[in-house]
Amino acid sequence: MLVGNLVAGSRNAEVTVTLVAGPDREATEQTLNSFLHCCTDLSRVGRFLVVDAGLSAQDRAALRKRYGFVEFARRRSGDGTGAQLARLRAQIGGRFWLHLGQGWRFFGPENYITRLSAVLDAEPQVFQVGINYGDAVKLTGTCAAESEVRRSPDAGRYVLAEVVASGPAMFDTARLDQAGGLDSSDADPIAELGQRALGAGLQTASLDEVLCIRAT
């Protein structure tokens, strides 16, 4: 039912969701399926882009058939993480880019698009909002001290962070470009982005929860 209600969107969709599909098709399906089930405001997503990072031709065809709304992003053989992210950014024309990364599973039903974009609306100096507090990769049982927590009606609880999130996160694309964007030649594109953002007076934030985990 969920898949049947989704269609391939345009480059200028306000909200684009991206992920990396590695050689394990099952892991990609688990990321997609868990996000589709847990994103309760899925109707706000205008486009899904997938980077093929080692799928077999058979697995790629199977994903196309099962998820007809998915568009495979252009890539070059041998692209590293920096090149993958830079190519994705170049193919996104709308304001909000939610990158799910590779190998993540969502378990918490939430209005992800509404909450993440609401943080960006409330904090003009923030260019990225991570989904997990502390950029966690597993359940931690921790949350921010009350003195650190910020709130807005649609975002709920969130906090400002000191480092750029490597896990699933939403970018404001204009502010990302203002921060210097993603350089395809960077060995560690997230760390380098953090340095450029700091110089531009921009920072990151996260929701005050852990809502997805990375598969081991």
JSON list of C-alpha atoms in Angstrom, two decimals:
[
{"chain": "A", "resi": 1, "resn": "MET", "atom": "CA", "xyz": [0.00, 0.00, 0.00]},
{"chain": "A", "resi": 2, "resn": "LEU", "atom": "CA", "xyz": [2.77, 2.44, 0.91]},
{"chain": "A", "resi": 3, "resn": "VAL", "atom": "CA", "xyz": [4.78, 1.75, -2.24]},
{"chain": "A", "resi": 4, "resn": "GLY", "atom": "CA", "xyz": [1.69, 2.03, -4.42]},
{"chain": "A", "resi": 5, "resn": "ASN", "atom": "CA", "xyz": [1.06, 5.58, -3.19]},
{"chain": "A", "resi": 6, "resn": "LEU", "atom": "CA", "xyz": [4.54, 6.81, -4.11]},
{"chain": "A", "resi": 7, "resn": "VAL", "atom": "CA", "xyz": [5.70, 8.01, -7.50]},
{"chain": "A", "resi": 8, "resn": "ALA", "atom": "CA", "xyz": [9.04, 9.16, -8.87]},
{"chain": "A", "resi": 9, "resn": "GLY", "atom": "CA", "xyz": [9.37, 12.90, -8.27]},
{"chain": "A", "resi": 10, "resn": "SER", "atom": "CA", "xyz": [11.16, 15.78, -9.94]},
{"chain": "A", "resi": 11, "resn": "ARG", "atom": "CA", "xyz": [14.62, 17.22, -9.34]},
{"chain": "A", "resi": 12, "resn": "ASN", "atom": "CA", "xyz": [13.02, 20.30, -7.74]},
{"chain": "A", "resi": 13, "resn": "ALA", "atom": "CA", "xyz": [10.89, 18.43, -5.20]},
{"chain": "A", "resi": 14, "resn": "GLU", "atom": "CA", "xyz": [10.96, 20.27, -1.87]},
{"chain": "A", "resi": 15, "resn": "VAL", "atom": "CA", "xyz": [11.99, 17.10, 0.01]},
{"chain": "A", "resi": 16, "resn": "THR", "atom": "CA", "xyz": [14.39, 14.52, -1.43]},
{"chain": "A", "resi": 17, "resn": "VAL", "atom": "CA", "xyz": [15.34, 11.33, 0.44]},
{"chain": "A", "resi": 18, "resn": "THR", "atom": "CA", "xyz": [18.55, 9.56, -0.53]},
{"chain": "A", "resi": 19, "resn": "LEU", "atom": "CA", "xyz": [20.36, 6.40, 0.50]},
{"chain": "A", "resi": 20, "resn": "VAL", "atom": "CA", "xyz": [23.35, 4.29, -0.51]},
{"chain": "A", "resi": 21, "resn": "ALA", "atom": "CA", "xyz": [22.69, 0.77, -1.79]},
{"chain": "A", "resi": 22, "resn": "GLY", "atom": "CA", "xyz": [25.74, -1.39, -1.18]},
{"chain": "A", "resi": 23, "resn": "PRO", "atom": "CA", "xyz": [26.31, -4.91, -2.43]},
{"chain": "A", "resi": 24, "resn": "ASP", "atom": "CA", "xyz": [23.78, -6.33, 0.07]},
{"chain": "A", "resi": 25, "resn": "ARG", "atom": "CA", "xyz": [20.32, -5.82, -1.44]},
{"chain": "A", "resi": 26, "resn": "GLU", "atom": "CA", "xyz": [18.59, -7.10, 1.69]},
{"chain": "A", "resi": 27, "resn": "ALA", "atom": "CA", "xyz": [20.18, -4.36, 3.79]},
{"chain": "A", "resi": 28, "resn": "THR", "atom": "CA", "xyz": [18.93, -1.74, 1.31]},
{"chain": "A", "resi": 29, "resn": "GLU", "atom": "CA", "xyz": [15.42, -3.18, 1.45]},
{"chain": "A", "resi": 30, "resn": "GLN", "atom": "CA", "xyz": [15.49, -3.13, 5.26]},
{"chain": "A", "resi": 31, "resn": "THR", "atom": "CA", "xyz": [16.43, 0.56, 5.24]},
{"chain": "A", "resi": 32, "resn": "LEU", "atom": "CA", "xyz": [13.71, 1.41, 2.74]},
{"chain": "A", "resi": 33, "resn": "ASN", "atom": "CA", "xyz": [11.03, -0.74, 4.37]},
{"chain": "A", "resi": 34, "resn": "SER", "atom": "CA", "xyz": [11.72, 0.50, 7.89]},
{"chain": "A", "resi": 35, "resn": "PHE", "atom": "CA", "xyz": [11.74, 4.14, 6.78]},
{"chain": "A", "resi": 36, "resn": "LEU", "atom": "CA", "xyz": [8.53, 3.74, 4.78]},
{"chain": "A", "resi": 37, "resn": "HIS", "atom": "CA", "xyz": [6.80, 2.22, 7.81]},
{"chain": "A", "resi": 38, "resn": "CYS", "atom": "CA", "xyz": [8.15, 4.69, 10.37]},
{"chain": "A", "resi": 39, "resn": "CYS", "atom": "CA", "xyz": [7.94, 7.98, 8.47]},
{"chain": "A", "resi": 40, "resn": "THR", "atom": "CA", "xyz": [4.38, 8.97, 9.32]},
{"chain": "A", "resi": 41, "resn": "ASP", "atom": "CA", "xyz": [4.47, 12.07, 7.09]},
{"chain": "A", "resi": 42, "resn": "LEU", "atom": "CA", "xyz": [5.80, 10.16, 4.08]},
{"chain": "A", "resi": 43, "resn": "SER", "atom": "CA", "xyz": [3.47, 12.11, 1.79]},
{"chain": "A", "resi": 44, "resn": "ARG", "atom": "CA", "xyz": [5.82, 15.11, 2.14]},
{"chain": "A", "resi": 45, "resn": "VAL", "atom": "CA", "xyz": [8.66, 13.25, 0.38]},
{"chain": "A", "resi": 46, "resn": "GLY", "atom": "CA", "xyz": [8.77, 14.27, -3.26]},
{"chain": "A", "resi": 47, "resn": "ARG", "atom": "CA", "xyz": [11.65, 12.12, -4.51]},
{"chain": "A", "resi": 48, "resn": "PHE", "atom": "CA", "xyz": [13.74, 9.08, -3.57]},
{"chain": "A", "resi": 49, "resn": "LEU", "atom": "CA", "xyz": [17.30, 8.83, -4.93]},
{"chain": "A", "resi": 50, "resn": "VAL", "atom": "CA", "xyz": [19.49, 5.75, -4.52]},
{"chain": "A", "resi": 51, "resn": "VAL", "atom": "CA", "xyz": [23.24, 5.54, -5.14]},
{"chain": "A", "resi": 52, "resn": "ASP", "atom": "CA", "xyz": [24.30, 2.13, -6.46]},
{"chain": "A", "resi": 53, "resn": "ALA", "atom": "CA", "xyz": [27.48, 1.28, -4.54]},
{"chain": "A", "resi": 54, "resn": "GLY", "atom": "CA", "xyz": [28.08, -2.28, -5.73]},
{"chain": "A", "resi": 55, "resn": "LEU", "atom": "CA", "xyz": [24.70, -3.86, -6.49]},
{"chain": "A", "resi": 56, "resn": "SER", "atom": "CA", "xyz": [24.60, -6.69, -8.98]},
{"chain": "A", "resi": 57, "resn": "ALA", "atom": "CA", "xyz": [22.59, -6.08, -12.15]},
{"chain": "A", "resi": 58, "resn": "GLN", "atom": "CA", "xyz": [20.04, -8.61, -10.89]},
{"chain": "A", "resi": 59, "resn": "ASP", "atom": "CA", "xyz": [19.65, -6.91, -7.51]},
{"chain": "A", "resi": 60, "resn": "ARG", "atom": "CA", "xyz": [19.38, -3.49, -9.09]},
{"chain": "A", "resi": 61, "resn": "ALA", "atom": "CA", "xyz": [16.62, -4.73, -11.39]},
{"chain": "A", "resi": 62, "resn": "ALA", "atom": "CA", "xyz": [14.82, -6.31, -8.42]},
{"chain": "A", "resi": 63, "resn": "LEU", "atom": "CA", "xyz": [14.90, -3.03, -6.51]},
{"chain": "A", "resi": 64, "resn": "ARG", "atom": "CA", "xyz": [13.56, -1.14, -9.52]},
{"chain": "A", "resi": 65, "resn": "LYS", "atom": "CA", "xyz": [10.69, -3.60, -9.80]},
{"chain": "A", "resi": 66, "resn": "ARG", "atom": "CA", "xyz": [9.78, -3.63, -6.12]},
{"chain": "A", "resi": 67, "resn": "TYR", "atom": "CA", "xyz": [10.24, 0.10, -5.48]},
{"chain": "A", "resi": 68, "resn": "GLY", "atom": "CA", "xyz": [8.99, 1.74, -8.64]},
{"chain": "A", "resi": 69, "resn": "PHE", "atom": "CA", "xyz": [9.24, 5.22, -7.13]},
{"chain": "A", "resi": 70, "resn": "VAL", "atom": "CA", "xyz": [13.02, 4.96, -6.64]},
{"chain": "A", "resi": 71, "resn": "GLU", "atom": "CA", "xyz": [15.38, 6.77, -8.99]},
{"chain": "A", "resi": 72, "resn": "PHE", "atom": "CA", "xyz": [18.99, 5.63, -9.28]},
{"chain": "A", "resi": 73, "resn": "ALA", "atom": "CA", "xyz": [21.42, 8.52, -9.08]},
{"chain": "A", "resi": 74, "resn": "ARG", "atom": "CA", "xyz": [24.21, 8.94, -11.59]},
{"chain": "A", "resi": 75, "resn": "ARG", "atom": "CA", "xyz": [27.58, 7.70, -10.33]},
{"chain": "A", "resi": 76, "resn": "ARG", "atom": "CA", "xyz": [31.02, 6.67, -11.50]},
{"chain": "A", "resi": 77, "resn": "SER", "atom": "CA", "xyz": [32.80, 3.43, -10.78]},
{"chain": "A", "resi": 78, "resn": "GLY", "atom": "CA", "xyz": [35.19, 3.86, -7.86]},
{"chain": "A", "resi": 79, "resn": "ASP", "atom": "CA", "xyz": [33.40, 6.84, -6.29]},
{"chain": "A", "resi": 80, "resn": "GLY", "atom": "CA", "xyz": [34.26, 7.20, -2.61]},
{"chain": "A", "resi": 81, "resn": "THR", "atom": "CA", "xyz": [31.97, 8.63, 0.07]},
{"chain": "A", "resi": 82, "resn": "GLY", "atom": "CA", "xyz": [32.85, 12.23, -0.76]},
{"chain": "A", "resi": 83, "resn": "ALA", "atom": "CA", "xyz": [32.16, 11.74, -4.45]},
{"chain": "A", "resi": 84, "resn": "GLN", "atom": "CA", "xyz": [28.88, 9.94, -3.74]},
{"chain": "A", "resi": 85, "resn": "LEU", "atom": "CA", "xyz": [27.62, 12.75, -1.51]},
{"chain": "A", "resi": 86, "resn": "ALA", "atom": "CA", "xyz": [28.77, 15.48, -3.90]},
{"chain": "A", "resi": 87, "resn": "ARG", "atom": "CA", "xyz": [27.03, 13.78, -6.83]},
{"chain": "A", "resi": 88, "resn": "LEU", "atom": "CA", "xyz": [23.82, 13.43, -4.82]},
{"chain": "A", "resi": 89, "resn": "ARG", "atom": "CA", "xyz": [23.90, 17.11, -3.89]},
{"chain": "A", "resi": 90, "resn": "ALA", "atom": "CA", "xyz": [24.34, 18.05, -7.55]},
{"chain": "A", "resi": 91, "resn": "GLN", "atom": "CA", "xyz": [21.15, 16.15, -8.41]},
{"chain": "A", "resi": 92, "resn": "ILE", "atom": "CA", "xyz": [18.93, 17.80, -5.78]},
{"chain": "A", "resi": 93, "resn": "GLY", "atom": "CA", "xyz": [17.13, 21.04, -6.59]},
{"chain": "A", "resi": 94, "resn": "GLY", "atom": "CA", "xyz": [14.79, 21.42, -3.62]},
{"chain": "A", "resi": 95, "resn": "ARG", "atom": "CA", "xyz": [15.36, 22.84, -0.15]},
{"chain": "A", "resi": 96, "resn": "PHE", "atom": "CA", "xyz": [15.38, 19.74, 2.05]},
{"chain": "A", "resi": 97, "resn": "TRP", "atom": "CA", "xyz": [17.69, 16.75, 1.59]},
{"chain": "A", "resi": 98, "resn": "LEU", "atom": "CA", "xyz": [17.26, 13.81, 3.98]},
{"chain": "A", "resi": 99, "resn": "HIS", "atom": "CA", "xyz": [20.19, 11.41, 3.55]},
{"chain": "A", "resi": 100, "resn": "LEU", "atom": "CA", "xyz": [19.64, 7.99, 5.13]},
{"chain": "A", "resi": 101, "resn": "GLY", "atom": "CA", "xyz": [23.15, 6.69, 4.44]},
{"chain": "A", "resi": 102, "resn": "GLN", "atom": "CA", "xyz": [23.74, 2.95, 4.21]},
{"chain": "A", "resi": 103, "resn": "GLY", "atom": "CA", "xyz": [22.62, 0.06, 6.39]},
{"chain": "A", "resi": 104, "resn": "TRP", "atom": "CA", "xyz": [20.30, 1.86, 8.82]},
{"chain": "A", "resi": 105, "resn": "ARG", "atom": "CA", "xyz": [17.03, 0.54, 10.26]},
{"chain": "A", "resi": 106, "resn": "PHE", "atom": "CA", "xyz": [14.29, 2.78, 11.63]},
{"chain": "A", "resi": 107, "resn": "PHE", "atom": "CA", "xyz": [12.09, 1.62, 14.51]},
{"chain": "A", "resi": 108, "resn": "GLY", "atom": "CA", "xyz": [10.42, 4.78, 15.85]},
{"chain": "A", "resi": 109, "resn": "PRO", "atom": "CA", "xyz": [7.28, 6.07, 14.07]},
{"chain": "A", "resi": 110, "resn": "GLU", "atom": "CA", "xyz": [7.65, 9.84, 13.72]},
{"chain": "A", "resi": 111, "resn": "ASN", "atom": "CA", "xyz": [6.81, 12.78, 11.49]},
{"chain": "A", "resi": 112, "resn": "TYR", "atom": "CA", "xyz": [10.44, 12.81, 10.41]},
{"chain": "A", "resi": 113, "resn": "ILE", "atom": "CA", "xyz": [10.10, 15.32, 7.59]},
{"chain": "A", "resi": 114, "resn": "THR", "atom": "CA", "xyz": [8.02, 17.74, 9.65]},
{"chain": "A", "resi": 115, "resn": "ARG", "atom": "CA", "xyz": [10.24, 17.54, 12.74]},
{"chain": "A", "resi": 116, "resn": "LEU", "atom": "CA", "xyz": [13.57, 17.86, 10.96]},
{"chain": "A", "resi": 117, "resn": "SER", "atom": "CA", "xyz": [12.44, 20.69, 8.69]},
{"chain": "A", "resi": 118, "resn": "ALA", "atom": "CA", "xyz": [10.88, 22.49, 11.67]},
{"chain": "A", "resi": 119, "resn": "VAL", "atom": "CA", "xyz": [14.28, 22.59, 13.39]},
{"chain": "A", "resi": 120, "resn": "LEU", "atom": "CA", "xyz": [15.78, 24.15, 10.27]},
{"chain": "A", "resi": 121, "resn": "ASP", "atom": "CA", "xyz": [12.96, 26.70, 10.19]},
{"chain": "A", "resi": 122, "resn": "ALA", "atom": "CA", "xyz": [13.46, 27.54, 13.87]},
{"chain": "A", "resi": 123, "resn": "GLU", "atom": "CA", "xyz": [17.27, 27.79, 13.73]},
{"chain": "A", "resi": 124, "resn": "PRO", "atom": "CA", "xyz": [18.52, 29.90, 10.79]},
{"chain": "A", "resi": 125, "resn": "GLN", "atom": "CA", "xyz": [22.17, 29.15, 11.66]},
{"chain": "A", "resi": 126, "resn": "VAL", "atom": "CA", "xyz": [21.66, 25.36, 11.47]},
{"chain": "A", "resi": 127, "resn": "PHE", "atom": "CA", "xyz": [22.35, 23.64, 8.14]},
{"chain": "A", "resi": 128, "resn": "GLN", "atom": "CA", "xyz": [21.96, 19.99, 9.19]},
{"chain": "A", "resi": 129, "resn": "VAL", "atom": "CA", "xyz": [19.72, 18.12, 11.65]},
{"chain": "A", "resi": 130, "resn": "GLY", "atom": "CA", "xyz": [20.64, 14.58, 12.67]},
{"chain": "A", "resi": 131, "resn": "ILE", "atom": "CA", "xyz": [17.95, 12.07, 13.56]},
{"chain": "A", "resi": 132, "resn": "ASN", "atom": "CA", "xyz": [19.84, 10.47, 16.46]},
{"chain": "A", "resi": 133, "resn": "TYR", "atom": "CA", "xyz": [20.97, 12.34, 19.55]},
{"chain": "A", "resi": 134, "resn": "GLY", "atom": "CA", "xyz": [24.74, 12.22, 19.77]},
{"chain": "A", "resi": 135, "resn": "ASP", "atom": "CA", "xyz": [24.87, 10.74, 16.25]},
{"chain": "A", "resi": 136, "resn": "ALA", "atom": "CA", "xyz": [24.35, 7.35, 17.94]},
{"chain": "A", "resi": 137, "resn": "VAL", "atom": "CA", "xyz": [24.58, 4.14, 15.92]},
{"chain": "A", "resi": 138, "resn": "LYS", "atom": "CA", "xyz": [22.70, 2.02, 18.50]},
{"chain": "A", "resi": 139, "resn": "LEU", "atom": "CA", "xyz": [20.35, 2.46, 21.44]},
{"chain": "A", "resi": 140, "resn": "THR", "atom": "CA", "xyz": [22.06, 4.39, 24.22]},
{"chain": "A", "resi": 141, "resn": "GLY", "atom": "CA", "xyz": [19.35, 5.14, 26.75]},
{"chain": "A", "resi": 142, "resn": "THR", "atom": "CA", "xyz": [20.55, 8.73, 27.03]},
{"chain": "A", "resi": 143, "resn": "CYS", "atom": "CA", "xyz": [19.11, 12.12, 26.20]},
{"chain": "A", "resi": 144, "resn": "ALA", "atom": "CA", "xyz": [20.21, 15.71, 26.56]},
{"chain": "A", "resi": 145, "resn": "ALA", "atom": "CA", "xyz": [20.18, 17.62, 29.83]},
{"chain": "A", "resi": 146, "resn": "GLU", "atom": "CA", "xyz": [17.08, 19.75, 30.16]},
{"chain": "A", "resi": 147, "resn": "SER", "atom": "CA", "xyz": [19.21, 22.90, 30.12]},
{"chain": "A", "resi": 148, "resn": "GLU", "atom": "CA", "xyz": [20.44, 22.00, 26.60]},
{"chain": "A", "resi": 149, "resn": "VAL", "atom": "CA", "xyz": [17.06, 21.14, 25.09]},
{"chain": "A", "resi": 150, "resn": "ARG", "atom": "CA", "xyz": [15.30, 23.44, 22.65]},
{"chain": "A", "resi": 151, "resn": "ARG", "atom": "CA", "xyz": [11.72, 23.09, 21.48]},
{"chain": "A", "resi": 152, "resn": "SER", "atom": "CA", "xyz": [9.43, 24.24, 18.71]},
{"chain": "A", "resi": 153, "resn": "PRO", "atom": "CA", "xyz": [5.79, 23.23, 18.15]},
{"chain": "A", "resi": 154, "resn": "ASP", "atom": "CA", "xyz": [6.49, 20.93, 15.16]},
{"chain": "A", "resi": 155, "resn": "ALA", "atom": "CA", "xyz": [10.04, 19.86, 15.98]},
{"chain": "A", "resi": 156, "resn": "GLY", "atom": "CA", "xyz": [9.54, 18.71, 19.56]},
{"chain": "A", "resi": 157, "resn": "ARG", "atom": "CA", "xyz": [12.74, 18.31, 21.57]},
{"chain": "A", "resi": 158, "resn": "TYR", "atom": "CA", "xyz": [16.05, 18.96, 19.85]},
{"chain": "A", "resi": 159, "resn": "VAL", "atom": "CA", "xyz": [19.56, 20.11, 20.70]},
{"chain": "A", "resi": 160, "resn": "LEU", "atom": "CA", "xyz": [22.38, 21.98, 19.01]},
{"chain": "A", "resi": 161, "resn": "ALA", "atom": "CA", "xyz": [25.37, 19.74, 18.32]},
{"chain": "A", "resi": 162, "resn": "GLU", "atom": "CA", "xyz": [29.10, 20.31, 18.14]},
{"chain": "A", "resi": 163, "resn": "VAL", "atom": "CA", "xyz": [29.92, 18.01, 15.22]},
{"chain": "A", "resi": 164, "resn": "VAL", "atom": "CA", "xyz": [28.33, 17.23, 11.87]},
{"chain": "A", "resi": 165, "resn": "ALA", "atom": "CA", "xyz": [26.25, 14.03, 11.95]},
{"chain": "A", "resi": 166, "resn": "SER", "atom": "CA", "xyz": [27.48, 11.04, 9.95]},
{"chain": "A", "resi": 167, "resn": "GLY", "atom": "CA", "xyz": [24.23, 9.11, 10.41]},
{"chain": "A", "resi": 168, "resn": "PRO", "atom": "CA", "xyz": [20.80, 9.85, 8.89]},
{"chain": "A", "resi": 169, "resn": "ALA", "atom": "CA", "xyz": [20.28, 13.62, 8.76]},
{"chain": "A", "resi": 170, "resn": "MET", "atom": "CA", "xyz": [18.46, 16.37, 6.90]},
{"chain": "A", "resi": 171, "resn": "PHE", "atom": "CA", "xyz": [20.26, 19.25, 5.19]},
{"chain": "A", "resi": 172, "resn": "ASP", "atom": "CA", "xyz": [18.99, 22.66, 4.18]},
{"chain": "A", "resi": 173, "resn": "THR", "atom": "CA", "xyz": [20.63, 22.65, 0.75]},
{"chain": "A", "resi": 174, "resn": "ALA", "atom": "CA", "xyz": [21.10, 26.42, 0.49]},
{"chain": "A", "resi": 175, "resn": "ARG", "atom": "CA", "xyz": [22.82, 26.55, 3.89]},
{"chain": "A", "resi": 176, "resn": "LEU", "atom": "CA", "xyz": [24.86, 23.47, 2.98]},
{"chain": "A", "resi": 177, "resn": "ASP", "atom": "CA", "xyz": [26.15, 25.32, -0.06]},
{"chain": "A", "resi": 178, "resn": "GLN", "atom": "CA", "xyz": [26.81, 28.38, 2.12]},
{"chain": "A", "resi": 179, "resn": "ALA", "atom": "CA", "xyz": [28.91, 26.15, 4.37]},
{"chain": "A", "resi": 180, "resn": "GLY", "atom": "CA", "xyz": [31.07, 25.22, 1.41]},
{"chain": "A", "resi": 181, "resn": "GLY", "atom": "CA", "xyz": [29.21, 22.14, 0.26]},
{"chain": "A", "resi": 182, "resn": "LEU", "atom": "CA", "xyz": [30.64, 18.66, -0.16]},
{"chain": "A", "resi": 183, "resn": "ASP", "atom": "CA", "xyz": [33.98, 18.23, -1.87]},
{"chain": "A", "resi": 184, "resn": "SER", "atom": "CA", "xyz": [34.28, 15.01, -3.85]},
{"chain": "A", "resi": 185, "resn": "SER", "atom": "CA", "xyz": [38.03, 14.91, -3.16]},
{"chain": "A", "resi": 186, "resn": "ASP", "atom": "CA", "xyz": [37.75, 15.00, 0.65]},
{"chain": "A", "resi": 187, "resn": "ALA", "atom": "CA", "xyz": [39.02, 11.84, 2.33]},
{"chain": "A", "resi": 188, "resn": "ASP", "atom": "CA", "xyz": [36.59, 12.44, 5.22]},
{"chain": "A", "resi": 189, "resn": "PRO", "atom": "CA", "xyz": [33.84, 14.61, 3.71]},
{"chain": "A", "resi": 190, "resn": "ILE", "atom": "CA", "xyz": [31.78, 14.92, 6.91]},
{"chain": "A", "resi": 191, "resn": "ALA", "atom": "CA", "xyz": [34.72, 16.10, 9.02]},
{"chain": "A", "resi": 192, "resn": "GLU", "atom": "CA", "xyz": [35.85, 18.54, 6.33]},
{"chain": "A", "resi": 193, "resn": "LEU", "atom": "CA", "xyz": [32.30, 19.86, 5.99]},
{"chain": "A", "resi": 194, "resn": "GLY", "atom": "CA", "xyz": [32.24, 20.48, 9.72]},
{"chain": "A", "resi": 195, "resn": "GLN", "atom": "CA", "xyz": [35.36, 22.63, 9.47]},
{"chain": "A", "resi": 196, "resn": "ARG", "atom": "CA", "xyz": [33.99, 24.66, 6.57]},
{"chain": "A", "resi": 197, "resn": "ALA", "atom": "CA", "xyz": [30.64, 25.13, 8.31]},
{"chain": "A", "resi": 198, "resn": "LEU", "atom": "CA", "xyz": [32.37, 26.40, 11.43]},
{"chain": "A", "resi": 199, "resn": "GLY", "atom": "CA", "xyz": [34.18, 28.99, 9.37]},
{"chain": "A", "resi": 200, "resn": "ALA", "atom": "CA", "xyz": [30.88, 30.08, 7.81]},
{"chain": "A", "resi": 201, "resn": "GLY", "atom": "CA", "xyz": [29.20, 30.47, 11.21]},
{"chain": "A", "resi": 202, "resn": "LEU", "atom": "CA", "xyz": [26.87, 27.52, 10.67]},
{"chain": "A", "resi": 203, "resn": "GLN", "atom": "CA", "xyz": [26.25, 24.54, 12.89]},
{"chain": "A", "resi": 204, "resn": "THR", "atom": "CA", "xyz": [24.32, 21.31, 13.21]},
{"chain": "A", "resi": 205, "resn": "ALA", "atom": "CA", "xyz": [21.58, 20.01, 15.50]},
{"chain": "A", "resi": 206, "resn": "SER", "atom": "CA", "xyz": [19.82, 16.74, 16.27]},
{"chain": "A", "resi": 207, "resn": "LEU", "atom": "CA", "xyz": [16.57, 15.45, 17.65]},
{"chain": "A", "resi": 208, "resn": "ASP", "atom": "CA", "xyz": [16.81, 14.51, 21.32]},
{"chain": "A", "resi": 209, "resn": "GLU", "atom": "CA", "xyz": [16.15, 10.82, 20.68]},
{"chain": "A", "resi": 210, "resn": "VAL", "atom": "CA", "xyz": [17.59, 7.71, 19.07]},
{"chain": "A", "resi": 211, "resn": "LEU", "atom": "CA", "xyz": [15.18, 6.56, 16.37]},
{"chain": "A", "resi": 212, "resn": "CYS", "atom": "CA", "xyz": [17.28, 4.33, 14.12]},
{"chain": "A", "resi": 213, "resn": "ILE", "atom": "CA", "xyz": [20.21, 1.95, 14.44]},
{"chain": "A", "resi": 214, "resn": "ARG", "atom": "CA", "xyz": [22.97, 0.87, 12.10]},
{"chain": "A", "resi": 215, "resn": "ALA", "atom": "CA", "xyz": [22.97, -2.80, 11.22]},
{"chain": "A", "resi": 216, "resn": "THR", "atom": "CA", "xyz": [26.10, -4.67, 12.31]}
]
